[in-house]
Amino acid sequence: MNFQVRRSSETIEVLLSGRLEFTDHDSLPDIVELLNGERTRRFVLDMDGLTFIDSAGIGMLLILQDEAEQRNIKLVLRKLQGDVLRSIDLARIGEVVTIER
Amino acid sequence: MDGSPASSASPSPGPAGAVRPFSVVRDRVPADIAARVAARFGPSGGVGDAVDGRAAAAVLLAQADRDILRGAFGLNRFLTVELTEREEGTGTIEADWLGAPPVERGFYLSLTTGTAYGLQCAVLVCDELTRRGVLTPERRGNIELCLHEAIANAIVHGNLGIPSATKEQPEGYRLFSRLLRERLGDGAVRQRRIDIFARWTADSLSIAVVDQGNGFDAAALPQDTDSGAHSGRGFVFMRALARRIHVTDGGRCTLLQFDL
């Protein structure tokens, strides 16, 4: 998995690409660190470029949700499609994470 | 029993750990290995299908990469086995890898954990199943996800011995990453095997994923997972998408069955 970051006044947008899976845990602290911006109120994970996510990747999204919540930041998943949407739906994480359809 | 290479012209092994093309073709599977596989997968798992008890093996050498693996698959052998760094490329077949007699439609892949990690094995196996005309694009996505989850479990929780609950504690993801690095840096752990055995008929596909870890109590697996939990969804995915999932060998073998 690779990611790029866009920043605006109160929003950080992270554009994920490739496959998000169990071998990507080393990238997670770098993404968590992005939550530490003082003015950040909204954290968007753009998944348009993501082709696959496994159960470990789902777990990473939920870790990010917990970390965002602790900082009073709203986490949003955006542009889910194909196999990624299937995994997200199967995991039913829409009950705890905001998903923009 | 004959574990000698088929050709005396096979190149001698290079330095331990070097990436080399598969170079040894063996023409016979030892009876004890065939018996172990038959015991694991049942009599229909192969012995009765064997042709004179012989099976050609495409043998990879240590640290195979994706291109080498694809090339080995291209030989259309039943067995594709990665030798460990400690094995001689032209010596007798060691007992630490599983072989299997040929079945009419199937293949058996055995890789070390160090190689399997990061190789996207499920993609490679599904590519091969597609090449052999088993998978259609419509079927592939769900089967690949299930296989990926079984392989990830076998690597992380099986051979690397990292408990799923690690990620549930505060900052558990940092501990999880550290444990991954430590275990993958342990030579003995990296040599543990991941075996993938695929067999199919006209209307069904079975894939077994076998590890050499400590196993687990499959009966203790929850049927569902809390929607906010950081782990535990692999089996939820497999149960939802496979026709049947069966865990044997004390948690070391996950057998997935699909309709085609």
CSV table of C-alpha atoms in Angstrom, one decimal:
chain,number,residue,atom,x,y,z
A,1,MET,CA,0.0,0.0,0.0
A,2,ASN,CA,1.1,3.5,-0.8
A,3,PHE,CA,-0.4,6.8,0.4
A,4,GLN,CA,-0.3,10.5,-0.4
A,5,VAL,CA,-1.4,13.3,1.8
A,6,ARG,CA,-3.4,16.5,1.0
A,7,ARG,CA,-3.9,19.1,3.6
A,8,SER,CA,-6.4,21.9,3.8
A,9,SER,CA,-7.5,24.1,6.7
A,10,GLU,CA,-9.1,21.6,9.0
A,11,THR,CA,-9.0,18.5,6.8
A,12,ILE,CA,-6.3,15.9,6.1
A,13,GLU,CA,-7.0,13.8,3.1
A,14,VAL,CA,-5.0,10.5,2.7
A,15,LEU,CA,-5.1,8.9,-0.7
A,16,LEU,CA,-4.5,5.2,-0.4
A,17,SER,CA,-3.4,3.1,-3.4
A,18,GLY,CA,-2.5,-0.6,-4.1
A,19,ARG,CA,-3.4,-3.3,-1.6
A,20,LEU,CA,-4.0,-2.7,2.1
A,21,GLU,CA,-3.1,-6.0,3.9
A,22,PHE,CA,-1.4,-7.7,6.7
A,23,THR,CA,2.1,-6.9,5.4
A,24,ASP,CA,1.3,-3.1,5.7
A,25,HIS,CA,1.3,-2.7,9.5
A,26,ASP,CA,4.6,-0.8,9.4
A,27,SER,CA,2.8,2.0,7.5
A,28,LEU,CA,0.2,2.5,10.2
A,29,PRO,CA,2.2,4.6,12.7
A,30,ASP,CA,3.0,7.1,9.8
A,31,ILE,CA,-0.7,7.5,9.1
A,32,VAL,CA,-1.6,7.7,12.8
A,33,GLU,CA,1.0,10.5,13.1
A,34,LEU,CA,-0.9,12.6,10.6
A,35,LEU,CA,-3.7,12.8,13.2
A,36,ASN,CA,-1.5,14.9,15.4
A,37,GLY,CA,-1.9,18.1,13.5
A,38,GLU,CA,-3.3,20.7,15.9
A,39,ARG,CA,-6.1,22.1,13.7
A,40,THR,CA,-7.2,18.9,12.2
A,41,ARG,CA,-10.9,18.2,12.6
A,42,ARG,CA,-11.6,15.9,9.7
A,43,PHE,CA,-9.5,12.9,8.4
A,44,VAL,CA,-10.6,11.5,5.1
A,45,LEU,CA,-9.3,8.2,3.7
A,46,ASP,CA,-9.8,8.3,-0.1
A,47,MET,CA,-9.9,4.7,-1.2
A,48,ASP,CA,-10.3,5.3,-4.9
A,49,GLY,CA,-6.9,3.9,-5.7
A,50,LEU,CA,-7.2,0.9,-3.4
A,51,THR,CA,-7.7,-2.4,-5.2
A,52,PHE,CA,-7.8,-4.8,-2.2
A,53,ILE,CA,-8.2,-4.8,1.5
A,54,ASP,CA,-8.1,-7.8,3.8
A,55,SER,CA,-9.3,-8.3,7.4
A,56,ALA,CA,-6.0,-7.0,8.8
A,57,GLY,CA,-6.5,-3.8,6.6
A,58,ILE,CA,-10.0,-3.5,8.0
A,59,GLY,CA,-8.5,-3.7,11.5
A,60,MET,CA,-6.1,-0.9,10.6
A,61,LEU,CA,-9.0,1.3,9.6
A,62,LEU,CA,-10.6,0.7,12.9
A,63,ILE,CA,-7.4,1.5,14.8
A,64,LEU,CA,-7.4,4.8,12.9
A,65,GLN,CA,-11.0,5.3,13.9
A,66,ASP,CA,-10.1,4.8,17.6
A,67,GLU,CA,-7.0,7.1,17.3
A,68,ALA,CA,-9.1,9.8,15.5
A,69,GLU,CA,-11.9,9.6,18.1
A,70,GLN,CA,-9.4,10.0,20.9
A,71,ARG,CA,-8.3,13.3,19.3
A,72,ASN,CA,-11.9,14.4,18.6
A,73,ILE,CA,-11.3,14.1,14.8
A,74,LYS,CA,-13.9,12.8,12.5
A,75,LEU,CA,-12.7,9.9,10.3
A,76,VAL,CA,-14.4,9.4,6.9
A,77,LEU,CA,-13.9,6.6,4.3
A,78,ARG,CA,-14.5,7.8,0.8
A,79,LYS,CA,-14.7,6.3,-2.7
A,80,LEU,CA,-15.0,2.6,-1.9
A,81,GLN,CA,-15.5,0.3,-4.8
A,82,GLY,CA,-15.1,-3.2,-6.1
A,83,ASP,CA,-13.3,-5.7,-3.9
A,84,VAL,CA,-12.7,-3.0,-1.3
A,85,LEU,CA,-16.4,-2.2,-1.0
A,86,ARG,CA,-17.2,-6.0,-0.7
A,87,SER,CA,-14.7,-6.4,2.2
A,88,ILE,CA,-16.0,-3.3,4.0
A,89,ASP,CA,-19.6,-4.4,3.7
A,90,LEU,CA,-18.8,-8.0,4.8
A,91,ALA,CA,-17.0,-6.5,7.9
A,92,ARG,CA,-20.0,-4.2,8.7
A,93,ILE,CA,-17.7,-1.5,9.9
A,94,GLY,CA,-20.2,1.1,8.6
A,95,GLU,CA,-21.7,0.7,12.1
A,96,VAL,CA,-18.7,2.5,13.7
A,97,VAL,CA,-17.0,4.4,10.8
A,98,THR,CA,-18.5,7.1,8.6
A,99,ILE,CA,-18.6,6.0,5.0
A,100,GLU,CA,-19.4,8.4,2.2
A,101,ARG,CA,-21.0,6.4,-0.6
B,1,MET,CA,12.1,-44.7,-3.3
B,2,ASP,CA,14.3,-42.4,-5.3
B,3,GLY,CA,15.0,-38.8,-4.2
B,4,SER,CA,17.7,-38.2,-6.7
B,5,PRO,CA,17.4,-35.5,-9.3
B,6,ALA,CA,16.1,-36.5,-12.8
B,7,SER,CA,19.1,-34.9,-14.5
B,8,SER,CA,22.7,-35.0,-13.5
B,9,ALA,CA,23.1,-31.9,-15.6
B,10,SER,CA,21.3,-29.8,-13.0
B,11,PRO,CA,23.5,-26.9,-11.8
B,12,SER,CA,25.0,-27.2,-8.4
B,13,PRO,CA,23.6,-25.0,-5.7
B,14,GLY,CA,25.0,-21.5,-5.3
B,15,PRO,CA,25.6,-19.6,-2.1
B,16,ALA,CA,23.0,-20.1,0.6
B,17,GLY,CA,20.2,-17.7,0.2
B,18,ALA,CA,21.0,-16.7,-3.4
B,19,VAL,CA,18.0,-16.3,-5.7
B,20,ARG,CA,18.4,-18.9,-8.4
B,21,PRO,CA,16.1,-20.3,-11.0
B,22,PHE,CA,14.4,-23.6,-10.3
B,23,SER,CA,16.9,-26.1,-11.5
B,24,VAL,CA,16.1,-29.5,-10.1
B,25,VAL,CA,13.4,-31.7,-11.4
B,26,ARG,CA,12.7,-34.8,-9.3
B,27,ASP,CA,10.7,-37.6,-10.8
B,28,ARG,CA,9.5,-39.5,-7.8
B,29,VAL,CA,7.9,-38.7,-4.5
B,30,PRO,CA,9.1,-40.8,-1.5
B,31,ALA,CA,6.4,-43.2,-0.2
B,32,ASP,CA,6.6,-41.8,3.3
B,33,ILE,CA,5.8,-38.3,2.1
B,34,ALA,CA,3.0,-39.5,-0.1
B,35,ALA,CA,1.6,-41.4,2.9
B,36,ARG,CA,1.8,-38.3,5.1
B,37,VAL,CA,-0.2,-36.3,2.6
B,38,ALA,CA,-2.7,-39.1,2.1
B,39,ALA,CA,-3.2,-39.3,5.9
B,40,ARG,CA,-3.7,-35.5,6.0
B,41,PHE,CA,-6.1,-35.2,3.1
B,42,GLY,CA,-7.7,-38.7,3.0
B,43,PRO,CA,-7.2,-41.6,0.6
B,44,SER,CA,-8.9,-39.6,-2.2
B,45,GLY,CA,-6.2,-37.0,-1.6
B,46,GLY,CA,-3.9,-38.6,-4.0
B,47,VAL,CA,-2.5,-42.1,-3.5
B,48,GLY,CA,-5.2,-43.7,-5.5
B,49,ASP,CA,-4.6,-41.2,-8.2
B,50,ALA,CA,-0.9,-41.7,-8.4
B,51,VAL,CA,0.6,-42.9,-11.6
B,52,ASP,CA,3.0,-45.7,-10.6
B,53,GLY,CA,3.7,-43.7,-7.5
B,54,ARG,CA,5.7,-41.1,-9.5
B,55,ALA,CA,5.3,-37.4,-9.5
B,56,ALA,CA,7.4,-34.8,-11.1
B,57,ALA,CA,8.3,-31.9,-8.9
B,58,ALA,CA,9.4,-28.4,-10.0
B,59,VAL,CA,11.7,-27.5,-7.2
B,60,LEU,CA,12.5,-23.9,-6.4
B,61,LEU,CA,15.6,-22.9,-4.6
B,62,ALA,CA,15.7,-20.7,-1.6
B,63,GLN,CA,14.1,-17.3,-1.6
B,64,ALA,CA,12.0,-17.7,-4.8
B,65,ASP,CA,10.5,-14.5,-6.1
B,66,ARG,CA,7.2,-14.0,-8.1
B,67,ASP,CA,8.7,-14.5,-11.5
B,68,ILE,CA,10.5,-17.7,-10.5
B,69,LEU,CA,7.3,-19.0,-8.9
B,70,ARG,CA,5.3,-18.2,-12.0
B,71,GLY,CA,8.0,-20.0,-14.1
B,72,ALA,CA,7.8,-23.0,-12.0
B,73,PHE,CA,4.0,-23.1,-12.2
B,74,GLY,CA,4.5,-23.0,-16.0
B,75,LEU,CA,6.1,-26.4,-16.0
B,76,ASN,CA,2.7,-27.8,-15.1
B,77,ARG,CA,4.2,-30.1,-12.4
B,78,PHE,CA,2.0,-31.2,-9.6
B,79,LEU,CA,4.5,-30.3,-6.9
B,80,THR,CA,6.2,-26.9,-6.6
B,81,VAL,CA,8.5,-26.9,-3.6
B,82,GLU,CA,10.9,-24.3,-2.3
B,83,LEU,CA,14.0,-25.8,-0.8
B,84,THR,CA,15.2,-24.1,2.4
B,85,GLU,CA,18.6,-22.4,2.5
B,86,ARG,CA,19.9,-25.3,4.5
B,87,GLU,CA,19.1,-27.9,1.8
B,88,GLU,CA,21.3,-29.0,-1.0
B,89,GLY,CA,19.7,-28.3,-4.4
B,90,THR,CA,20.6,-31.7,-5.7
B,91,GLY,CA,20.5,-33.9,-2.5
B,92,THR,CA,17.9,-36.2,-1.3
B,93,ILE,CA,14.4,-34.9,-0.5
B,94,GLU,CA,14.4,-33.9,3.1
B,95,ALA,CA,11.5,-34.8,5.3
B,96,ASP,CA,10.7,-31.3,6.4
B,97,TRP,CA,8.6,-30.5,3.3
B,98,LEU,CA,5.4,-32.2,2.2
B,99,GLY,CA,5.1,-33.8,-1.2
B,100,ALA,CA,2.1,-35.4,-2.7
B,101,PRO,CA,1.4,-37.9,-5.4
B,102,PRO,CA,-0.2,-36.5,-8.5
B,103,VAL,CA,-3.9,-36.0,-8.8
B,104,GLU,CA,-5.5,-35.5,-12.1
B,105,ARG,CA,-6.4,-31.9,-11.4
B,106,GLY,CA,-4.5,-30.1,-8.7
B,107,PHE,CA,-1.2,-28.8,-7.6
B,108,TYR,CA,0.8,-28.5,-4.4
B,109,LEU,CA,2.9,-25.6,-3.5
B,110,SER,CA,5.3,-25.5,-0.6
B,111,LEU,CA,7.1,-22.3,0.4
B,112,THR,CA,9.0,-21.1,3.4
B,113,THR,CA,7.4,-18.4,5.5
B,114,GLY,CA,10.2,-16.0,4.7
B,115,THR,CA,9.4,-16.3,1.0
B,116,ALA,CA,5.6,-16.5,1.4
B,117,TYR,CA,5.4,-13.3,3.4
B,118,GLY,CA,5.0,-10.4,1.0
B,119,LEU,CA,4.8,-12.6,-2.0
B,120,GLN,CA,1.0,-12.3,-2.3
B,121,CYS,CA,0.6,-16.0,-2.6
B,122,ALA,CA,-3.1,-15.9,-3.0
B,123,VAL,CA,-2.8,-13.8,-6.1
B,124,LEU,CA,-0.2,-16.1,-7.5
B,125,VAL,CA,-2.2,-19.3,-6.8
B,126,CYS,CA,-5.3,-17.7,-8.2
B,127,ASP,CA,-3.4,-16.6,-11.3
B,128,GLU,CA,-2.3,-20.2,-11.7
B,129,LEU,CA,-5.9,-21.5,-11.2
B,130,THR,CA,-7.0,-19.0,-13.9
B,131,ARG,CA,-4.2,-20.1,-16.2
B,132,ARG,CA,-5.4,-23.7,-15.8
B,133,GLY,CA,-9.0,-22.7,-16.6
B,134,VAL,CA,-10.3,-23.3,-13.1
B,135,LEU,CA,-11.3,-19.8,-12.1
B,136,THR,CA,-13.4,-17.3,-14.0
B,137,PRO,CA,-13.2,-13.6,-13.3
B,138,GLU,CA,-16.6,-13.8,-11.6
B,139,ARG,CA,-15.5,-16.4,-9.1
B,140,ARG,CA,-12.0,-15.2,-8.5
B,141,GLY,CA,-12.5,-12.3,-6.2
B,142,ASN,CA,-14.2,-14.1,-3.4
B,143,ILE,CA,-12.0,-17.2,-3.6
B,144,GLU,CA,-8.8,-15.0,-3.6
B,145,LEU,CA,-10.0,-13.2,-0.5
B,146,CYS,CA,-10.7,-16.4,1.3
B,147,LEU,CA,-7.4,-17.9,0.3
B,148,HIS,CA,-5.5,-14.7,1.3
B,149,GLU,CA,-7.1,-14.8,4.7
B,150,ALA,CA,-6.2,-18.5,5.2
B,151,ILE,CA,-2.6,-17.8,4.1
B,152,ALA,CA,-2.3,-14.7,6.3
B,153,ASN,CA,-3.5,-16.6,9.3
B,154,ALA,CA,-1.1,-19.4,8.6
B,155,ILE,CA,1.8,-17.0,8.3
B,156,VAL,CA,1.1,-14.6,11.1
B,157,HIS,CA,-0.7,-16.6,13.7
B,158,GLY,CA,0.6,-20.0,12.7
B,159,ASN,CA,4.2,-19.9,11.7
B,160,LEU,CA,5.1,-16.5,13.2
B,161,GLY,CA,3.1,-17.4,16.4
B,162,ILE,CA,1.7,-13.8,16.9
B,163,PRO,CA,-1.6,-14.0,18.7
B,164,SER,CA,-4.6,-12.2,17.1
B,165,ALA,CA,-5.4,-10.4,20.4
B,166,THR,CA,-2.1,-8.5,20.2
B,167,LYS,CA,-3.8,-5.7,18.3
B,168,GLU,CA,-6.6,-5.3,20.8
B,169,GLN,CA,-4.4,-3.7,23.5
B,170,PRO,CA,-3.5,0.0,23.6
B,171,GLU,CA,-1.1,0.8,20.8
B,172,GLY,CA,-1.1,-2.9,20.1
B,173,TYR,CA,-0.5,-2.2,16.4
B,174,ARG,CA,3.0,-1.0,17.3
B,175,LEU,CA,3.7,-4.2,19.3
B,176,PHE,CA,2.3,-6.3,16.4
B,177,SER,CA,4.7,-4.6,13.9
B,178,ARG,CA,7.6,-5.2,16.2
B,179,LEU,CA,6.7,-8.9,16.7
B,180,LEU,CA,6.4,-9.3,12.9
B,181,ARG,CA,9.9,-7.9,12.4
B,182,GLU,CA,11.4,-9.9,15.2
B,183,ARG,CA,9.9,-13.2,14.1
B,184,LEU,CA,10.7,-12.6,10.4
B,185,GLY,CA,14.2,-12.0,11.5
B,186,ASP,CA,14.5,-15.4,13.1
B,187,GLY,CA,16.0,-17.8,10.6
B,188,ALA,CA,14.4,-20.9,12.1
B,189,VAL,CA,11.0,-19.3,12.0
B,190,ARG,CA,11.5,-18.1,8.4
B,191,GLN,CA,12.1,-21.7,7.4
B,192,ARG,CA,8.8,-23.0,8.6
B,193,ARG,CA,6.6,-24.1,5.7
B,194,ILE,CA,3.4,-22.9,4.2
B,195,ASP,CA,1.8,-25.6,2.1
B,196,ILE,CA,-1.0,-24.9,-0.3
B,197,PHE,CA,-2.8,-27.8,-1.9
B,198,ALA,CA,-5.4,-27.1,-4.6
B,199,ARG,CA,-7.6,-29.7,-6.2
B,200,TRP,CA,-10.7,-29.3,-8.3
B,201,THR,CA,-13.4,-31.1,-10.2
B,202,ALA,CA,-15.7,-29.7,-12.9
B,203,ASP,CA,-17.9,-28.1,-10.3
B,204,SER,CA,-15.9,-27.6,-7.1
B,205,LEU,CA,-12.5,-26.4,-5.9
B,206,SER,CA,-10.8,-27.3,-2.6
B,207,ILE,CA,-7.8,-25.5,-1.3
B,208,ALA,CA,-5.9,-26.6,1.9
B,209,VAL,CA,-3.5,-24.2,3.6
B,210,VAL,CA,-1.1,-25.9,6.1
B,211,ASP,CA,1.3,-24.3,8.5
B,212,GLN,CA,3.9,-25.5,11.0
B,213,GLY,CA,2.8,-23.4,13.9
B,214,ASN,CA,1.4,-24.3,17.3
B,215,GLY,CA,-2.2,-24.5,16.0
B,216,PHE,CA,-5.3,-23.2,17.8
B,217,ASP,CA,-8.7,-24.4,19.0
B,218,ALA,CA,-11.0,-23.9,16.1
B,219,ALA,CA,-14.0,-24.6,18.3
B,220,ALA,CA,-13.2,-21.4,20.3
B,221,LEU,CA,-13.5,-19.1,17.2
B,222,PRO,CA,-16.4,-16.7,17.6
B,223,GLN,CA,-19.1,-17.0,14.9
B,224,ASP,CA,-19.0,-13.2,14.5
B,225,THR,CA,-16.8,-10.3,15.4
B,226,ASP,CA,-17.7,-7.1,17.3
B,227,SER,CA,-18.0,-4.4,14.6
B,228,GLY,CA,-15.2,-2.3,16.3
B,229,ALA,CA,-12.7,-5.1,17.0
B,230,HIS,CA,-9.3,-4.6,15.5
B,231,SER,CA,-8.9,-8.3,14.5
B,232,GLY,CA,-10.7,-11.6,14.1
B,233,ARG,CA,-12.5,-11.0,10.7
B,234,GLY,CA,-10.5,-13.5,8.6
B,235,PHE,CA,-12.8,-16.4,9.5
B,236,VAL,CA,-15.9,-14.2,9.2
B,237,PHE,CA,-14.9,-13.5,5.6
B,238,MET,CA,-14.1,-17.2,4.9
B,239,ARG,CA,-17.4,-18.4,6.4
B,240,ALA,CA,-19.3,-15.8,4.4
B,241,LEU,CA,-17.7,-16.5,1.0
B,242,ALA,CA,-16.7,-20.2,1.0
B,243,ARG,CA,-19.1,-23.0,0.6
B,244,ARG,CA,-17.4,-24.8,3.5
B,245,ILE,CA,-14.5,-24.2,5.7
B,246,HIS,CA,-13.0,-27.0,7.8
B,247,VAL,CA,-10.1,-26.6,10.2
B,248,THR,CA,-8.0,-29.8,11.0
B,249,ASP,CA,-4.6,-30.7,12.4
B,250,GLY,CA,-5.2,-28.8,15.6
B,251,GLY,CA,-5.7,-25.6,13.7
B,252,ARG,CA,-2.7,-26.0,11.4
B,253,CYS,CA,-4.7,-26.9,8.3
B,254,THR,CA,-7.6,-24.8,6.9
B,255,LEU,CA,-9.5,-26.4,4.1
B,256,LEU,CA,-11.6,-24.2,1.9
B,257,GLN,CA,-14.2,-25.5,-0.5
B,258,PHE,CA,-16.0,-23.5,-3.2
B,259,ASP,CA,-18.5,-24.2,-5.9
B,260,LEU,CA,-17.3,-23.5,-9.4
